[in-house]
Coordinates of C-alpha atoms and ligand atoms in Angstrom, one line a residue:
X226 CA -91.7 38.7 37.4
X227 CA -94.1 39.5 40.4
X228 CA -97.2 38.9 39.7
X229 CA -101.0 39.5 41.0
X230 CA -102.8 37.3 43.0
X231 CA -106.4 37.6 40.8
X232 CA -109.6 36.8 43.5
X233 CA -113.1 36.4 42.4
X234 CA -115.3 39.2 41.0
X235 CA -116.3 41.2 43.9
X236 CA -120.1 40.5 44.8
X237 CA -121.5 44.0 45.0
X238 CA -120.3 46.0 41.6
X239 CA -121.7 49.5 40.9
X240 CA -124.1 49.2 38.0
X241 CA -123.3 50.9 34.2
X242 CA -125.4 53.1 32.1
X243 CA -125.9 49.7 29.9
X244 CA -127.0 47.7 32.6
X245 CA -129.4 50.5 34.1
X246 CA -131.0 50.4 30.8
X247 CA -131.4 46.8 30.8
X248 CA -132.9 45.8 34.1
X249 CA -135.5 43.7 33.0
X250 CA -133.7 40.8 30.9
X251 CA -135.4 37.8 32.4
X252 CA -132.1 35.7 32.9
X253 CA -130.1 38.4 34.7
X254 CA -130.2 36.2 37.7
X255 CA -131.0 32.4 35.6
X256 CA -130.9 29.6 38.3
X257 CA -129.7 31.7 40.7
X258 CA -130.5 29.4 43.8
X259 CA -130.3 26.1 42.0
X260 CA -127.8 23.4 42.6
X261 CA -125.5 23.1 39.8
X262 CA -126.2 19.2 37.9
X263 CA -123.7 16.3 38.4
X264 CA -122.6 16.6 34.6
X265 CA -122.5 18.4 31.4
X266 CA -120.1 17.6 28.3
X267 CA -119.3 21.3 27.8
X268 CA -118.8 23.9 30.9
X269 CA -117.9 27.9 29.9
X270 CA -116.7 29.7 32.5
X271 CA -118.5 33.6 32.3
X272 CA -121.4 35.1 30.8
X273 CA -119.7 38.1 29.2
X274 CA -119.6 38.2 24.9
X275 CA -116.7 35.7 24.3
X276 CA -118.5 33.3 27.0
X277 CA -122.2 33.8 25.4
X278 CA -120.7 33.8 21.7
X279 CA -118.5 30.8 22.1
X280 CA -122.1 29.0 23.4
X281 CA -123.6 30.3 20.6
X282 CA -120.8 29.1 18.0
X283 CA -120.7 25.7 19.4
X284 CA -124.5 25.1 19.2
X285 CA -123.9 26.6 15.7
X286 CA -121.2 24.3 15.0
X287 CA -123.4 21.5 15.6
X288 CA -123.2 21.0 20.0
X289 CA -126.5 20.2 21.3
X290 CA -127.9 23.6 23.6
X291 CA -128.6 20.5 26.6
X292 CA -125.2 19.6 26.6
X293 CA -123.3 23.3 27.1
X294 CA -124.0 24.7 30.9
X295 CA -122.6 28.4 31.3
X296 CA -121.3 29.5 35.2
X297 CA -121.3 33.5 35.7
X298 CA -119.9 34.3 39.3
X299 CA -122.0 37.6 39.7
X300 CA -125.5 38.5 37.3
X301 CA -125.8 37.6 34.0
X302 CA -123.3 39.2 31.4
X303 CA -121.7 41.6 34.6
X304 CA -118.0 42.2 33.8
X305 CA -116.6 44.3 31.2
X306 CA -118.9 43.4 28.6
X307 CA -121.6 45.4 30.4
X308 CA -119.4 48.3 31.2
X309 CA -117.5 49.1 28.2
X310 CA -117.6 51.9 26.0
X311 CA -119.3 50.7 24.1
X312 CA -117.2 51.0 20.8
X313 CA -116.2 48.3 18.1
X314 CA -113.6 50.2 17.0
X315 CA -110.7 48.4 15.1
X316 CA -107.4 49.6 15.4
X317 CA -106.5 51.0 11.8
X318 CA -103.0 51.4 11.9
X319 CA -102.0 52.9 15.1
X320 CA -100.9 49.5 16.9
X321 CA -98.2 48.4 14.0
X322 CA -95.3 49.8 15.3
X323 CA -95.5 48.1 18.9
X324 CA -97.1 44.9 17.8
X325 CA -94.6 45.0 14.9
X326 CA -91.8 45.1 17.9
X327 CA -93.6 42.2 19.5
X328 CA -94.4 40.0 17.4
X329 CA -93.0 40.8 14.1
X330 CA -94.2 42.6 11.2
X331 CA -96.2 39.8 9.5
X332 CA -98.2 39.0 12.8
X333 CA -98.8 42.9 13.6
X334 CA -100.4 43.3 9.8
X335 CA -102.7 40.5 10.5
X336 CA -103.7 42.1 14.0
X337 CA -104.8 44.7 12.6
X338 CA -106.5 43.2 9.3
X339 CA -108.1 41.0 12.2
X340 CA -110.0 43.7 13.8
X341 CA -110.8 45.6 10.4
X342 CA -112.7 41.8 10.3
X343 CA -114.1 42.2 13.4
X344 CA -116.4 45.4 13.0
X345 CA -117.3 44.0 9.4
X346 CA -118.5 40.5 11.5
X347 CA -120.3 42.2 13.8
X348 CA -122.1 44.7 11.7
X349 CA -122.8 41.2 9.2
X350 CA -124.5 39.3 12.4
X351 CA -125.9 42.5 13.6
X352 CA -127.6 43.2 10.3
X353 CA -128.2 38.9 9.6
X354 CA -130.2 38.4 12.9
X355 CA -131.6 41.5 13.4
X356 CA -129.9 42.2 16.8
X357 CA -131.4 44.9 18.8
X358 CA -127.9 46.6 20.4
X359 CA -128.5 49.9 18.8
X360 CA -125.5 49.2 16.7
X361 CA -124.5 52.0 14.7
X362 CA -122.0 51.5 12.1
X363 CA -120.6 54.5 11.3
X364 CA -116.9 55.9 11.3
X365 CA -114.7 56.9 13.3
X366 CA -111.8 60.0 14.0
X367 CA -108.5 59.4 15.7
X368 CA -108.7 63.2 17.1
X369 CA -104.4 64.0 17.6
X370 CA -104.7 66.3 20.2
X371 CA -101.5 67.1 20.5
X372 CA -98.3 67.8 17.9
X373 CA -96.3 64.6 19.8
X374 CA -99.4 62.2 18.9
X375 CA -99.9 63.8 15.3
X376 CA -96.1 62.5 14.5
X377 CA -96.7 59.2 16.5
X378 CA -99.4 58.1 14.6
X379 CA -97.9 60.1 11.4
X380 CA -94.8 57.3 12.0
X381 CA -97.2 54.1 12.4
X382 CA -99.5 55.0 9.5
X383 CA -96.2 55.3 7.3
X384 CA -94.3 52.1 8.7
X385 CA -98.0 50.1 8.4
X386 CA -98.3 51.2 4.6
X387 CA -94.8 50.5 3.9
X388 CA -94.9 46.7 5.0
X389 CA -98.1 46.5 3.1
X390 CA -101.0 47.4 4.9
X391 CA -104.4 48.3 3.6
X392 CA -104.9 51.8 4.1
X393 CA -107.3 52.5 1.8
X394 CA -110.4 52.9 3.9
X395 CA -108.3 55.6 5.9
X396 CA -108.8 59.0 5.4
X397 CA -106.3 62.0 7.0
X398 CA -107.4 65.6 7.9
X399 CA -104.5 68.1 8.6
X400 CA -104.7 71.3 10.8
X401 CA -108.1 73.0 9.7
X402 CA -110.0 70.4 8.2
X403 CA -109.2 68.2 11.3
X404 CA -110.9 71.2 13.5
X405 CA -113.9 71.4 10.7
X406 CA -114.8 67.6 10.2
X407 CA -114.3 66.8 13.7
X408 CA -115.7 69.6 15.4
X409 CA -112.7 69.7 17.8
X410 CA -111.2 73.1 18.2
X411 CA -107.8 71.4 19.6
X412 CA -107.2 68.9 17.0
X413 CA -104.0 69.0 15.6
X414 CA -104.7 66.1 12.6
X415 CA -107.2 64.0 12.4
X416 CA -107.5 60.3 11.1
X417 CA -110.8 58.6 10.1
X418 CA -112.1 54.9 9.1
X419 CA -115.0 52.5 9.4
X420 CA -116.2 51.7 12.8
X421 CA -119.2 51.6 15.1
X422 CA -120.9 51.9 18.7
X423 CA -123.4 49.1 19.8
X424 CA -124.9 48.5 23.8
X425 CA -123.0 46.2 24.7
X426 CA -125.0 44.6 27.6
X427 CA -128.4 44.2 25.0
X428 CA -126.1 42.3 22.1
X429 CA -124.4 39.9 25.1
X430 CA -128.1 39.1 26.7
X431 CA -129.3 38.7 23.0
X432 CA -126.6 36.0 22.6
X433 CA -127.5 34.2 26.0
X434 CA -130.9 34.5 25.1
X435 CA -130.7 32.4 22.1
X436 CA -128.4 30.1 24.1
X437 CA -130.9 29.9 26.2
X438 CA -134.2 29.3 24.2
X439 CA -132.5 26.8 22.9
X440 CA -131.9 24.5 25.9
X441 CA -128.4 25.7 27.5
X442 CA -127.9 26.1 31.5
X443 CA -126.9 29.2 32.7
X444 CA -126.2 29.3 36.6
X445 CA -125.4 32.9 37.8
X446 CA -124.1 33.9 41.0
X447 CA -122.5 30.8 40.8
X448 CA -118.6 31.4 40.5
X449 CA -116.0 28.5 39.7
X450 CA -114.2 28.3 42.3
X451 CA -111.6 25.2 41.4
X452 CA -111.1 23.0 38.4
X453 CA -109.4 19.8 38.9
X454 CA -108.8 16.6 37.0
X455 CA -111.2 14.3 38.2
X456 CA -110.9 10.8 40.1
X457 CA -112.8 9.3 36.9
X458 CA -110.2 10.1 34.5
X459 CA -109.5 7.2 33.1
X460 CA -106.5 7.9 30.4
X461 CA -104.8 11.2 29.1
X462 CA -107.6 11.2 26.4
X463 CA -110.2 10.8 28.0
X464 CA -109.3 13.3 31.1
X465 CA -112.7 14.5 32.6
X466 CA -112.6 17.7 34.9
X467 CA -114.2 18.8 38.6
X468 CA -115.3 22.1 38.4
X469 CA -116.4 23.7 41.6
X470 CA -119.1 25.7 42.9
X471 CA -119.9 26.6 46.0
X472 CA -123.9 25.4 44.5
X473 CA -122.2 21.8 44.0
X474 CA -119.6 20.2 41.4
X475 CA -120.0 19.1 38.2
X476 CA -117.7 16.9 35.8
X477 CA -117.4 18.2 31.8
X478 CA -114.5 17.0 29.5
X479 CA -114.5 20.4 28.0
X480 CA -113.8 23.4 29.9
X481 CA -113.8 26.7 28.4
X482 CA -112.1 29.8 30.2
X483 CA -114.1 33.0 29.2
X484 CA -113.4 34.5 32.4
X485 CA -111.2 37.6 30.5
X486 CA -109.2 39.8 33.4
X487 CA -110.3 37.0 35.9
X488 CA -108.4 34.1 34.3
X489 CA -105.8 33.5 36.3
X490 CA -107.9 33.0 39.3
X491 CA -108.9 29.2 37.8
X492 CA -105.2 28.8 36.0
X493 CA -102.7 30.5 38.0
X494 CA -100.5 29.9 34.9
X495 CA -101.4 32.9 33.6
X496 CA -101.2 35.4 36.5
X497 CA -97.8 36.9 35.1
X498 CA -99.9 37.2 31.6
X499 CA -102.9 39.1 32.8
X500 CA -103.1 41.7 34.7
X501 CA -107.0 42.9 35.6
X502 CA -107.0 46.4 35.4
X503 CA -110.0 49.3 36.3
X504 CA -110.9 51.6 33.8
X505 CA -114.2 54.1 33.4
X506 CA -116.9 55.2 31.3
X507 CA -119.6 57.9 31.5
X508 CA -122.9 58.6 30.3
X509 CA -122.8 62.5 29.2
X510 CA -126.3 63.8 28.3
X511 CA -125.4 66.7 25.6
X512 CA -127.3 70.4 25.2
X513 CA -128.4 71.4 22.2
X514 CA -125.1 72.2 20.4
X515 CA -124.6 68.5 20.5
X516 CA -128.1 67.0 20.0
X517 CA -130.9 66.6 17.5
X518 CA -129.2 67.1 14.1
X519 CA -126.0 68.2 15.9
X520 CA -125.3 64.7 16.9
X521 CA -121.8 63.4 16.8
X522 CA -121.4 62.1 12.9
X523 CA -118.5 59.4 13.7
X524 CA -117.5 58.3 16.8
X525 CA -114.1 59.0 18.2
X526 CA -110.4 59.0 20.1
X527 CA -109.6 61.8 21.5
X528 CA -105.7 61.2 21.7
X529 CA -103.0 62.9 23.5
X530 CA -100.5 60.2 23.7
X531 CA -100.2 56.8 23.5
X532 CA -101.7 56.1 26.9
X533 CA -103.6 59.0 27.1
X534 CA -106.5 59.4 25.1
X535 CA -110.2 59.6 25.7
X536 CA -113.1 57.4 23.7
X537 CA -116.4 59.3 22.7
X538 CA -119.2 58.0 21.2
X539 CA -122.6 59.0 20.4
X540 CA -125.4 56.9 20.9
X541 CA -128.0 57.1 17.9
X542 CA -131.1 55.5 20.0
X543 CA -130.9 58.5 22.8
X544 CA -128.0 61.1 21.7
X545 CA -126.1 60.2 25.3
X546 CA -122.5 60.4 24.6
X547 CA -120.0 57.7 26.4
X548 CA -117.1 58.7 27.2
X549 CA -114.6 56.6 28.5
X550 CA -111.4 56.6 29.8
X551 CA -108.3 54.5 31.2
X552 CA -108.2 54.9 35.0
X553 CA -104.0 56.3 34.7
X554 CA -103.0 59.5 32.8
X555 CA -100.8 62.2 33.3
X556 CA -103.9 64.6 35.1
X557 CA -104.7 61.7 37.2
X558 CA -103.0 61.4 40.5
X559 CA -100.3 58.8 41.3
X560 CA -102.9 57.2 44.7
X561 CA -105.7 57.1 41.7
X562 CA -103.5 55.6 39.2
X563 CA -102.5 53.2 41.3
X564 CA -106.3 52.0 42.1
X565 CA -106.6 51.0 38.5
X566 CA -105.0 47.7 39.8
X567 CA -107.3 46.7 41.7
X568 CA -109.7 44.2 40.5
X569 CA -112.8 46.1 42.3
X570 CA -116.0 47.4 39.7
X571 CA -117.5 48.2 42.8
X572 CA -115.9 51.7 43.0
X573 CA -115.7 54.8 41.0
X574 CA -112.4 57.2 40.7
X575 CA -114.2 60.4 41.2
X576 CA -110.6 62.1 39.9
X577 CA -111.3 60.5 36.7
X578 CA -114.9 61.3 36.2
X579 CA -114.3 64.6 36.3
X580 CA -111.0 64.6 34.3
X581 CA -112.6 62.9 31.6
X582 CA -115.4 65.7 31.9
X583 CA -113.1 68.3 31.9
X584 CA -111.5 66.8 28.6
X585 CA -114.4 66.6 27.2
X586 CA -115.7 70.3 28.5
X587 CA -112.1 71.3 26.2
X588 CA -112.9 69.4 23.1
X589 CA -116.7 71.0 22.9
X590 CA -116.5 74.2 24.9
X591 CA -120.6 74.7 24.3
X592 CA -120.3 71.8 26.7
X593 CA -118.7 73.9 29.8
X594 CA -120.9 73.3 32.9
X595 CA -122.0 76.8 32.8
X596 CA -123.9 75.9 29.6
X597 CA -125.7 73.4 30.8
X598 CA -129.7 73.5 31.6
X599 CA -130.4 70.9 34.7
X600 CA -130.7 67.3 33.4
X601 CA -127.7 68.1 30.7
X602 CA -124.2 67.1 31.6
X603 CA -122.6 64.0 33.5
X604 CA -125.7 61.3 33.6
X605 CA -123.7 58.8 35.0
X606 CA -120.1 56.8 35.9
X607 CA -119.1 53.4 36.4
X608 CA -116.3 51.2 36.4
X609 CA -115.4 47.8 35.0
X610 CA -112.3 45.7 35.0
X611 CA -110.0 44.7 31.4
X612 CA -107.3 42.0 30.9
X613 CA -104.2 43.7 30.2
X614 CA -101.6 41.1 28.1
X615 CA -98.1 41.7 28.6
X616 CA -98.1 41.4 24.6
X617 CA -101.0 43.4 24.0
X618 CA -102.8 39.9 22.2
X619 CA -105.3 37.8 23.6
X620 CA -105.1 34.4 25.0
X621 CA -107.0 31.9 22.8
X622 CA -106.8 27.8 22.3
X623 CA -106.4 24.7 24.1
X624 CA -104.4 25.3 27.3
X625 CA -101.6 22.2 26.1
X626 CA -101.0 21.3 29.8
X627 CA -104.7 20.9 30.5
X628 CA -106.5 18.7 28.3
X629 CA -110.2 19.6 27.5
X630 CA -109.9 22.9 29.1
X631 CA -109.6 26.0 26.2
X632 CA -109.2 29.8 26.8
X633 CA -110.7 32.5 24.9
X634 CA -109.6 36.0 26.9
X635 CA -107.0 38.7 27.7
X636 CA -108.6 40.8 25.4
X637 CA -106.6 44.3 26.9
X638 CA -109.9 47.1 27.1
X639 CA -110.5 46.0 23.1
X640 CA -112.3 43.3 23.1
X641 CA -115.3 44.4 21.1
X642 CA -112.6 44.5 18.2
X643 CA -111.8 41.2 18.8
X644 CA -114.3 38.5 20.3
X645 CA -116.0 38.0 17.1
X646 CA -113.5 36.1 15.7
X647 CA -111.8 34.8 18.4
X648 CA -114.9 33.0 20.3
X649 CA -115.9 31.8 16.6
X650 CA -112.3 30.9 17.0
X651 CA -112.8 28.7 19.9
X652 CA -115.2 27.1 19.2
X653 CA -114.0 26.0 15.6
X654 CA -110.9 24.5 17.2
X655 CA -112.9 22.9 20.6
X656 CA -115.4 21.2 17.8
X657 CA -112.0 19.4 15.8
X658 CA -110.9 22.6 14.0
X659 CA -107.3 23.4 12.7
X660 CA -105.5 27.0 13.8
X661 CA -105.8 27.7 10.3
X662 CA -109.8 27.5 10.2
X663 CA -109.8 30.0 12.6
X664 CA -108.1 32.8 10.7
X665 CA -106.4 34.4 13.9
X666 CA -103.3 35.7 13.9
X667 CA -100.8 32.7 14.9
X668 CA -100.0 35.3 17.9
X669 CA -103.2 34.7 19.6
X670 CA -102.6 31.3 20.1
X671 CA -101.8 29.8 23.3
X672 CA -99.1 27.6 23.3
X673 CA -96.3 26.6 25.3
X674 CA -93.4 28.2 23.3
X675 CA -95.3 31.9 23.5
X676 CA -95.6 31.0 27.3
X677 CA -92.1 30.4 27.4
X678 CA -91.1 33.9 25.5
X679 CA -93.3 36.0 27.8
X680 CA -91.9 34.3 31.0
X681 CA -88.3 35.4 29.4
X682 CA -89.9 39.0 29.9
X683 CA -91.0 39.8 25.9
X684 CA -93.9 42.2 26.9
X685 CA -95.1 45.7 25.9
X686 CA -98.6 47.5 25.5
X687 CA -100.6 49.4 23.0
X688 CA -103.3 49.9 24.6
Ligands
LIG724 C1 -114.8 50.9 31.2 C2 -114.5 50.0 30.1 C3 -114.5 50.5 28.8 C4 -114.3 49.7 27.7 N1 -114.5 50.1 26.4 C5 -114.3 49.3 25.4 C6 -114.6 49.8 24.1 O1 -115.1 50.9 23.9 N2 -114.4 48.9 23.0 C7 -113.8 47.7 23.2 O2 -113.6 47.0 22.2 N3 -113.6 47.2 24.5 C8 -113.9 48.0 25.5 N4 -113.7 47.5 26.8 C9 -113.2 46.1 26.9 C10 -114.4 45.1 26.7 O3 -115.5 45.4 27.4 C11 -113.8 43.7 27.0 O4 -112.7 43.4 26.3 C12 -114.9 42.6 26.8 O5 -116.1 42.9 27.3 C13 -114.4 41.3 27.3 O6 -115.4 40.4 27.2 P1 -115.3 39.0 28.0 O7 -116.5 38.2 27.8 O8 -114.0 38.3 27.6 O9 -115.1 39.4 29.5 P2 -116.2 39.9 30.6 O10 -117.3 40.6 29.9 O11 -115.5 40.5 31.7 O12 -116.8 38.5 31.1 C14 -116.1 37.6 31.9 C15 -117.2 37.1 32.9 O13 -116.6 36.1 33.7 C16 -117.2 36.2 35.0 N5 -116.3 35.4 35.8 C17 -115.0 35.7 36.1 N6 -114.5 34.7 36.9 C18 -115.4 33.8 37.1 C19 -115.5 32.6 37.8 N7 -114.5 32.1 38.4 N8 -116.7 31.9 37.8 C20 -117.7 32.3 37.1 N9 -117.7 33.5 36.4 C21 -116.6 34.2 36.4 C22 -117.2 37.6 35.2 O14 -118.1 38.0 36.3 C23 -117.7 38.2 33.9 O15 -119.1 38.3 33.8 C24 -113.9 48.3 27.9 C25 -113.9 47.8 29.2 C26 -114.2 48.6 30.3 C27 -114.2 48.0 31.6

């Protein structure tokens, strides 16, 4: 299989709507021009969610903050966890009948009772800590744009309730009501269920700034550029690791990987397994049709395929609505679609901006540009890099070839439905903890024999 080589994240990316809005976080650039110390039992490789929440389970767990130093290669928290979508949206159904092909149909029911999990964590820890990420729980509408979808998801609802899946937080709109509840003149059907929208960037910094306060060492602009097994090992058990800067070297006998699209740049073992690839989002400021009392009730998928679909959500905080999109669909031109694989969030695909706006213009015609007083319409566009799995599940555990270093990422455009339990994952099975205490799906794990099956060619996407 051929795979990509995976560089660095570029130095100069463009900067999101959720970063804009959060210039002034005082660690953005923590320790910027400090040299990295000598040692530290605990090194996490990026600053994103699942690198910031694994810190924030371990020191939970019992790790003291001193002994936990955190390395982001750009700003702090400035891959895709700052440039999502900013959903946490938890597949209901609509994944069973690929991940039941993939990994069987026991696995692909607890995927998806996984990320039901998910939203209900995050909206728990949200609500515990009083977070201020402008979370929003609300619902959300699987809009099925299109008679081909409507039977698609029609067929995975069906073959999900059938092998015992909990379906009864999901509602189903045909034909008229679809139109009327979702306010989309196109919809064909329309399915909807608990979800939510949150700022991404604000409930990452909140994380690192606990982290923080409490005594952890964050180094940003400092990217990893090697790990290797140090001269000092002394035994298998006891293997202690190099990890590389270009600020200095430091040795830690636990290395975790939360490095999501960029993993395979430090383990080259995975390049055939993750595949970083570009996708979009835009801020959208709405007219009045859309605003005040108008606002969006749920939040929503506009969906005219698999592959093709469009997310939507509306921020309470401001009324902006995000839209994002995949960077390939059948509007999009083969040369764009072919730039999604280019590991660059410098860049933004103007043919995709204005697709997506175009889609959206179609879903809420009082939206057409002509409509539109000055300071209404497309706010702003940027782009951000996900960790496509060839079997559409993360990469979580103890790499078994590697011992001390752990993974936690892969987490294919979704991960907002999924880091909450698998960095509380991590860190459960880094402090001592059994597969079983972490409550994943066996699928998620990282082991030799699913390595094996994917290198055999076992692959297929969802997402
Ligand atoms: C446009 C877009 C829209 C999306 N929309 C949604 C959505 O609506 N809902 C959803 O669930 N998910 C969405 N996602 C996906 C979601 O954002 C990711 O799954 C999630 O943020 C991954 O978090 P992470 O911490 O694993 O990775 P990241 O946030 O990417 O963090 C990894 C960090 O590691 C750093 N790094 C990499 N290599 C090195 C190195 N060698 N040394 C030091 N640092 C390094 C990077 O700079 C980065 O900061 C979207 C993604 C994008 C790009």
């Amino acid at each position: 299989m051929e795979s990509q080589k995976i560089t660095l994240p570029v130095a100069r990316p463009c900067v999101s709507f959720w970063q804009q809005t959060t210039r002034s976080f005082p660690y953005l650039h923590a320790n910027k021009n400090e040299p990295v110390p000598e040692e530290s039992k605990y090194v996490i490789i990026g600053s994103g969610i699942s690198g910031a929440l694994t810190a924030f389970e371990l020191i939970q767990g019992g790790v003291p903050a001193g002994d936990i130093t955190i390395f982001e290669a750009r700003e702090a928290a400035s891959g895709a966890s700052s440039r999502n979508a900013g959903h946490v949206r938890p597949d209901a159904f609509r994944g069973f009948q690929v991940y039941k092909q993939l990994h069987g149909p026991g696995q692909a029911l607890k995927i998806i009772a996984n990320e039901k999990l998910v939203f209900e964590r995050v909206k728990e820890f949200v609500d515990k800590h009083g977070v201020q990420c402008d979370f929003n729980p609300t619902t959300t509408f699987d809009v099925c744009m299109t008679q081909e979808f409507a039977d698609f998801n029609a067929r995975s609802f069906k073959e999900y309730q059938e092998a015992g899946g909990d379906v009864s937080h999901i509602k189903f709109y045909g034909g008229e009501e679809a139109r009327r509840v979702t306010r989309v003149q196109k919809a064909v059907a329309a399915y909807e269920w608990p979800a939510g929208s949150s700022h991404p960037a604000k409930l990452t910094q909140w994380l690192l700034t606990q982290s923080i306060e409490k005594g952890i060492r964050l180094f940003t602009h400092c990217p990893v550029t090697s790990v290797t097994r140090s001269a000092s090992s002394s035994s298998t058990d006891q293997v202690a690791w190099d990890v590389e800067t270009p600020r200095g070297t430091i040795k830690a006998s636990t290395v975790v990987h939360c490095t999501n699209a960029f993993a395979p740049h430090l383990l080259p073992q995975l390049s055939q397994f993750i595949t970083p690839n570009r996708a979009q989002a835009h801020a959208f400021v709405p007219p009045a049709p859309l605003n005040s009392s108008n606002i969006l009730p749920g939040t929503m998928s506009l969906r005219h395929s698999l592959k093709h679909f469009y997310s939507v959500a509306q921020r309470r905080a401001d009324g902006i609505i995000i839209l994002g999109a995949p960077i390939a669909n059948p509007n999009i031109s083969a040369a764009a679609a072919a730039s999604r694989l280019v590991a660059d969030d410098a860049i933004v695909n103007e043919e995709v901006r204005d697709d997506s706006v175009k889609n959206f213009e179609a879903c809420f015609p009082e939206c057409e540009k002509g409509k539109l007083s000055h300071g209404e319409g497309l706010l702003h566009a940027w782009t951000g890099i996900i960790g496509m799995t060839t079997d559409s599940v993360p990469f979580v555990g103890k790499i078994e070839s590697l011992p001390g270093q752990w993974v936690c990422a892969g987490f294919n455009g979704h991960g907002m439905a999924r880091i909450f339990t698998c960095a509380p994952g991590v860190a459960k099975l880094i402090l001592g903890g059994s597969w079983d205490d972490t409550g994943l799906p066996e699928c998620f794990e990282i082991t030799e024999e699913r390595l094996e099956k994917l290198r055999k060619g076992v692959s297929g996407s969802v997402f």
